[in-house]
Amino acid sequence: MSDAYAEFARRYDLFHGEFGRHDPEQVSFFQALFAVHDVHEILDCACGTGKHLHMFQALGFQVTGSDISPSMLAQARKNLTDEGIEIPLHQVDYRALPEHFDTCFDAVTCLSSSILHMENDGQALLALRSMRAVLRQGGILVLGQGTTDRQWAEKPRFILAANTHSFSRLFVIDYLDAGARYNIVDIHRGGDAEELEVWSIEYPHILLRDDQRRLLRAAEFSSVEFFGSYRFAPYRKEESKQLIAVAVN
């Protein structure tokens, strides 16, 4: 089976900056959230190249990573090894977690818009039920994405996603009936030369706040709370630039 993320894995880390450096707001958010919910053991079920694995372990949690993509896992393994870190990594489709894991985690995370790769409500519900199945009673699922109700209503065509002295990333977005195609323009600067890369990633089925609430209820989570930033700001459809769901099993 071909790996749809093979090229994406190579480019992914450029968006997040230097591996091992973390957004202080995210660090504070997860520290506080996991303390409230007595979290010790975490599964990052769409771990990509390992950014959040590194952060969670640095905060003192026991961490496991899984991803459907062997290319992403290979990059995660390289990143973690370069930092002198060993974290268990597993190639698993997050729709089939209980077939692979026989333990119950205190928290499952699915961040960086990873839930938006599902093609329809049925597949998203299958994924959410799978995530719940490997949570202990009272454990939490955390979903995070940058696509919000505000963006979907305003439909901006261009978003400057990253801009440093050596690298810029521009999203040029095609809004489809149920999803969106992110055409991505990467500009690499080095000395007097510039390199341009153009590629794309498609989210076939956008899930916004009300969609997530409905599907999390259908997956039989006992409660869900939504935040509009990693400062614990309440989610507001008209203004929030992040959509973060915390669902309790």
CSV table of C-alpha atoms in Angstrom, one decimal:
chain,number,residue,atom,x,y,z
A,1,MET,CA,0.0,0.0,0.0
A,2,SER,CA,1.4,3.4,-1.0
A,3,ASP,CA,2.0,6.0,1.7
A,4,ALA,CA,0.0,9.1,0.9
A,5,TYR,CA,2.0,11.1,3.5
A,6,ALA,CA,5.5,10.3,2.1
A,7,GLU,CA,6.1,13.7,0.7
A,8,PHE,CA,4.2,15.4,3.5
A,9,ALA,CA,6.5,13.9,6.1
A,10,ARG,CA,9.5,15.5,4.5
A,11,ARG,CA,7.9,19.0,4.6
A,12,TYR,CA,5.9,18.8,7.8
A,13,ASP,CA,8.5,19.9,10.3
A,14,LEU,CA,9.2,23.1,8.4
A,15,PHE,CA,5.7,24.3,9.4
A,16,HIS,CA,6.3,23.8,13.1
A,17,GLY,CA,9.8,25.2,13.4
A,18,GLU,CA,12.7,23.6,15.1
A,19,PHE,CA,12.0,20.2,16.6
A,20,GLY,CA,12.0,20.2,20.4
A,21,ARG,CA,10.8,23.9,20.6
A,22,HIS,CA,7.2,24.2,21.8
A,23,ASP,CA,4.5,26.8,21.9
A,24,PRO,CA,4.5,28.0,25.6
A,25,GLU,CA,0.6,28.3,25.5
A,26,GLN,CA,0.3,24.7,24.4
A,27,VAL,CA,2.7,23.6,27.1
A,28,SER,CA,0.7,25.4,29.8
A,29,PHE,CA,-2.6,24.2,28.4
A,30,PHE,CA,-1.7,20.5,28.5
A,31,GLN,CA,0.0,20.8,31.8
A,32,ALA,CA,-3.1,22.3,33.4
A,33,LEU,CA,-5.6,20.0,31.5
A,34,PHE,CA,-3.8,16.8,32.3
A,35,ALA,CA,-3.4,17.8,36.0
A,36,VAL,CA,-7.2,18.3,36.3
A,37,HIS,CA,-8.0,14.9,34.7
A,38,ASP,CA,-5.2,13.0,36.5
A,39,VAL,CA,-3.5,12.1,33.2
A,40,HIS,CA,-0.2,10.1,33.4
A,41,GLU,CA,-0.2,7.9,30.2
A,42,ILE,CA,-1.0,9.4,26.8
A,43,LEU,CA,-1.5,8.0,23.3
A,44,ASP,CA,-0.9,10.5,20.5
A,45,CYS,CA,-2.8,8.6,17.8
A,46,ALA,CA,-1.8,10.8,14.9
A,47,CYS,CA,1.6,11.6,16.1
A,48,GLY,CA,3.1,12.6,12.7
A,49,THR,CA,6.8,13.5,13.1
A,50,GLY,CA,6.7,13.4,16.9
A,51,LYS,CA,6.4,17.1,17.9
A,52,HIS,CA,3.8,16.5,20.6
A,53,LEU,CA,5.4,13.2,21.7
A,54,HIS,CA,8.5,15.2,22.6
A,55,MET,CA,6.5,17.9,24.4
A,56,PHE,CA,4.4,15.4,26.4
A,57,GLN,CA,7.5,13.4,27.5
A,58,ALA,CA,9.3,16.6,28.4
A,59,LEU,CA,6.4,17.4,30.7
A,60,GLY,CA,6.9,14.1,32.5
A,61,PHE,CA,4.2,11.9,31.0
A,62,GLN,CA,4.4,8.4,29.8
A,63,VAL,CA,3.9,8.6,26.0
A,64,THR,CA,3.1,6.3,23.1
A,65,GLY,CA,2.8,7.4,19.5
A,66,SER,CA,0.9,5.9,16.6
A,67,ASP,CA,0.3,7.0,13.0
A,68,ILE,CA,-1.0,5.4,9.8
A,69,SER,CA,2.0,6.6,7.8
A,70,PRO,CA,5.3,4.8,7.9
A,71,SER,CA,7.0,7.9,6.4
A,72,MET,CA,5.8,10.1,9.3
A,73,LEU,CA,6.8,7.5,11.8
A,74,ALA,CA,10.3,7.2,10.2
A,75,GLN,CA,10.7,11.0,10.5
A,76,ALA,CA,9.4,10.9,14.1
A,77,ARG,CA,11.9,8.1,15.0
A,78,LYS,CA,14.7,10.2,13.5
A,79,ASN,CA,13.6,13.4,15.3
A,80,LEU,CA,13.4,11.6,18.6
A,81,THR,CA,16.6,9.7,18.2
A,82,ASP,CA,18.4,13.0,17.4
A,83,GLU,CA,17.1,14.3,20.7
A,84,GLY,CA,18.3,11.1,22.6
A,85,ILE,CA,14.7,10.1,23.3
A,86,GLU,CA,13.0,6.7,23.1
A,87,ILE,CA,9.2,6.6,22.7
A,88,PRO,CA,7.2,3.6,21.5
A,89,LEU,CA,5.9,4.1,18.0
A,90,HIS,CA,3.3,2.0,16.2
A,91,GLN,CA,1.9,2.0,12.7
A,92,VAL,CA,-1.8,1.9,13.3
A,93,ASP,CA,-4.9,3.4,11.6
A,94,TYR,CA,-6.6,5.4,14.4
A,95,ARG,CA,-9.9,3.8,13.3
A,96,ALA,CA,-8.5,0.5,14.6
A,97,LEU,CA,-6.8,1.3,17.9
A,98,PRO,CA,-8.4,-1.4,20.1
A,99,GLU,CA,-7.1,-4.0,17.6
A,100,HIS,CA,-3.6,-3.0,18.4
A,101,PHE,CA,-3.5,-1.7,22.0
A,102,ASP,CA,-4.7,-3.8,24.9
A,103,THR,CA,-4.2,-1.1,27.5
A,104,CYS,CA,-6.3,1.9,28.5
A,105,PHE,CA,-4.8,5.3,28.3
A,106,ASP,CA,-5.5,8.3,30.5
A,107,ALA,CA,-5.6,10.6,27.5
A,108,VAL,CA,-5.7,10.2,23.7
A,109,THR,CA,-4.7,13.1,21.5
A,110,CYS,CA,-5.5,13.7,17.9
A,111,LEU,CA,-4.1,17.1,17.0
A,112,SER,CA,-3.0,19.2,14.0
A,113,SER,CA,-6.4,18.8,12.1
A,114,SER,CA,-5.7,15.0,11.8
A,115,ILE,CA,-9.4,14.1,12.3
A,116,LEU,CA,-10.2,16.0,9.1
A,117,HIS,CA,-8.7,13.3,7.0
A,118,MET,CA,-11.8,11.2,7.4
A,119,GLU,CA,-14.0,11.1,4.3
A,120,ASN,CA,-17.4,11.4,5.9
A,121,ASP,CA,-19.3,11.3,9.2
A,122,GLY,CA,-19.3,7.5,9.3
A,123,GLN,CA,-15.5,7.2,9.1
A,124,ALA,CA,-15.1,10.1,11.7
A,125,LEU,CA,-17.5,8.3,14.1
A,126,LEU,CA,-15.6,5.0,13.6
A,127,ALA,CA,-12.4,6.9,14.5
A,128,LEU,CA,-13.9,8.5,17.6
A,129,ARG,CA,-15.3,5.2,18.9
A,130,SER,CA,-11.9,3.6,18.3
A,131,MET,CA,-10.2,6.4,20.4
A,132,ARG,CA,-12.8,6.1,23.1
A,133,ALA,CA,-12.2,2.3,23.2
A,134,VAL,CA,-8.6,2.7,24.4
A,135,LEU,CA,-9.4,5.3,27.1
A,136,ARG,CA,-10.0,4.4,30.7
A,137,GLN,CA,-13.2,5.4,32.4
A,138,GLY,CA,-12.9,9.1,33.0
A,139,GLY,CA,-10.1,9.5,30.5
A,140,ILE,CA,-10.1,12.3,27.9
A,141,LEU,CA,-9.8,12.7,24.2
A,142,VAL,CA,-8.3,15.9,22.9
A,143,LEU,CA,-8.9,17.0,19.3
A,144,GLY,CA,-7.3,20.1,17.9
A,145,GLN,CA,-7.5,21.9,14.5
A,146,GLY,CA,-7.1,25.3,13.0
A,147,THR,CA,-10.1,25.1,10.7
A,148,THR,CA,-12.9,26.9,12.6
A,149,ASP,CA,-16.5,28.1,12.1
A,150,ARG,CA,-15.1,31.6,11.5
A,151,GLN,CA,-12.8,30.5,8.7
A,152,TRP,CA,-15.5,28.4,7.1
A,153,ALA,CA,-18.0,31.3,7.2
A,154,GLU,CA,-15.5,33.9,5.9
A,155,LYS,CA,-13.6,31.5,3.5
A,156,PRO,CA,-10.3,33.4,3.2
A,157,ARG,CA,-8.5,32.4,0.0
A,158,PHE,CA,-5.0,33.2,1.3
A,159,ILE,CA,-3.5,32.5,4.8
A,160,LEU,CA,0.1,33.2,5.7
A,161,ALA,CA,0.8,30.3,7.9
A,162,ALA,CA,4.5,30.8,8.6
A,163,ASN,CA,7.0,33.5,8.0
A,164,THR,CA,10.6,33.6,9.2
A,165,HIS,CA,13.9,34.9,7.8
A,166,SER,CA,14.5,31.5,6.2
A,167,PHE,CA,11.1,30.1,5.4
A,168,SER,CA,7.6,31.2,4.5
A,169,ARG,CA,4.4,29.1,4.0
A,170,LEU,CA,1.3,30.4,2.3
A,171,PHE,CA,-2.0,28.5,2.2
A,172,VAL,CA,-4.1,29.1,-1.0
A,173,ILE,CA,-7.4,27.4,-0.1
A,174,ASP,CA,-10.0,25.9,-2.4
A,175,TYR,CA,-13.3,25.5,-0.5
A,176,LEU,CA,-15.2,22.4,-1.7
A,177,ASP,CA,-18.7,21.3,-1.0
A,178,ALA,CA,-17.9,19.5,2.2
A,179,GLY,CA,-14.1,19.9,2.4
A,180,ALA,CA,-11.2,22.0,1.5
A,181,ARG,CA,-8.0,21.7,-0.5
A,182,TYR,CA,-5.0,23.5,0.9
A,183,ASN,CA,-2.6,24.4,-1.9
A,184,ILE,CA,0.7,25.2,-0.1
A,185,VAL,CA,3.4,27.5,-1.3
A,186,ASP,CA,6.7,27.0,0.5
A,187,ILE,CA,9.5,29.5,0.0
A,188,HIS,CA,13.0,28.5,1.4
A,189,ARG,CA,15.6,31.3,1.6
A,190,GLY,CA,19.3,30.6,1.9
A,191,GLY,CA,22.0,33.2,1.1
A,192,ASP,CA,21.1,34.8,-2.2
A,193,ALA,CA,19.0,31.9,-3.4
A,194,GLU,CA,15.3,31.1,-2.9
A,195,GLU,CA,13.7,27.8,-3.5
A,196,LEU,CA,9.9,27.5,-4.2
A,197,GLU,CA,7.9,24.3,-3.6
A,198,VAL,CA,4.2,24.0,-4.3
A,199,TRP,CA,2.1,21.1,-3.0
A,200,SER,CA,-1.3,20.4,-1.6
A,201,ILE,CA,-3.3,18.5,1.0
A,202,GLU,CA,-7.0,17.8,1.0
A,203,TYR,CA,-9.4,17.5,3.9
A,204,PRO,CA,-12.4,15.8,2.4
A,205,HIS,CA,-14.9,16.4,5.2
A,206,ILE,CA,-14.6,19.4,7.4
A,207,LEU,CA,-15.9,19.0,11.0
A,208,LEU,CA,-16.8,22.1,12.8
A,209,ARG,CA,-17.9,22.6,16.4
A,210,ASP,CA,-21.5,21.4,16.1
A,211,ASP,CA,-20.4,18.4,13.9
A,212,GLN,CA,-17.8,17.4,16.5
A,213,ARG,CA,-20.3,17.7,19.4
A,214,ARG,CA,-22.8,15.5,17.6
A,215,LEU,CA,-20.3,12.9,16.7
A,216,LEU,CA,-18.7,12.8,20.1
A,217,ARG,CA,-22.1,12.3,21.6
A,218,ALA,CA,-22.8,9.5,19.1
A,219,ALA,CA,-19.5,7.9,20.2
A,220,GLU,CA,-20.9,7.9,23.7
A,221,PHE,CA,-18.5,10.3,25.4
A,222,SER,CA,-20.0,11.5,28.6
A,223,SER,CA,-19.3,15.2,28.1
A,224,VAL,CA,-17.4,17.6,25.8
A,225,GLU,CA,-16.0,21.1,26.2
A,226,PHE,CA,-14.7,23.3,23.4
A,227,PHE,CA,-12.0,25.9,23.6
A,228,GLY,CA,-11.0,28.6,21.1
A,229,SER,CA,-7.4,28.9,22.1
A,230,TYR,CA,-4.7,27.2,24.2
A,231,ARG,CA,-5.5,29.9,26.8
A,232,PHE,CA,-8.7,28.0,27.7
A,233,ALA,CA,-10.8,30.8,26.0
A,234,PRO,CA,-14.3,29.5,25.4
A,235,TYR,CA,-15.0,28.6,21.7
A,236,ARG,CA,-16.9,31.3,19.9
A,237,LYS,CA,-18.1,30.6,16.3
A,238,GLU,CA,-17.7,34.2,15.2
A,239,GLU,CA,-14.1,34.8,16.3
A,240,SER,CA,-12.2,31.7,17.4
A,241,LYS,CA,-9.1,30.8,15.4
A,242,GLN,CA,-8.6,27.4,17.0
A,243,LEU,CA,-11.1,24.6,17.6
A,244,ILE,CA,-10.0,22.4,20.6
A,245,ALA,CA,-12.4,19.7,21.9
A,246,VAL,CA,-11.9,17.9,25.2
A,247,ALA,CA,-14.2,14.9,25.6
A,248,VAL,CA,-14.5,12.8,28.7
A,249,ASN,CA,-15.1,9.1,28.5
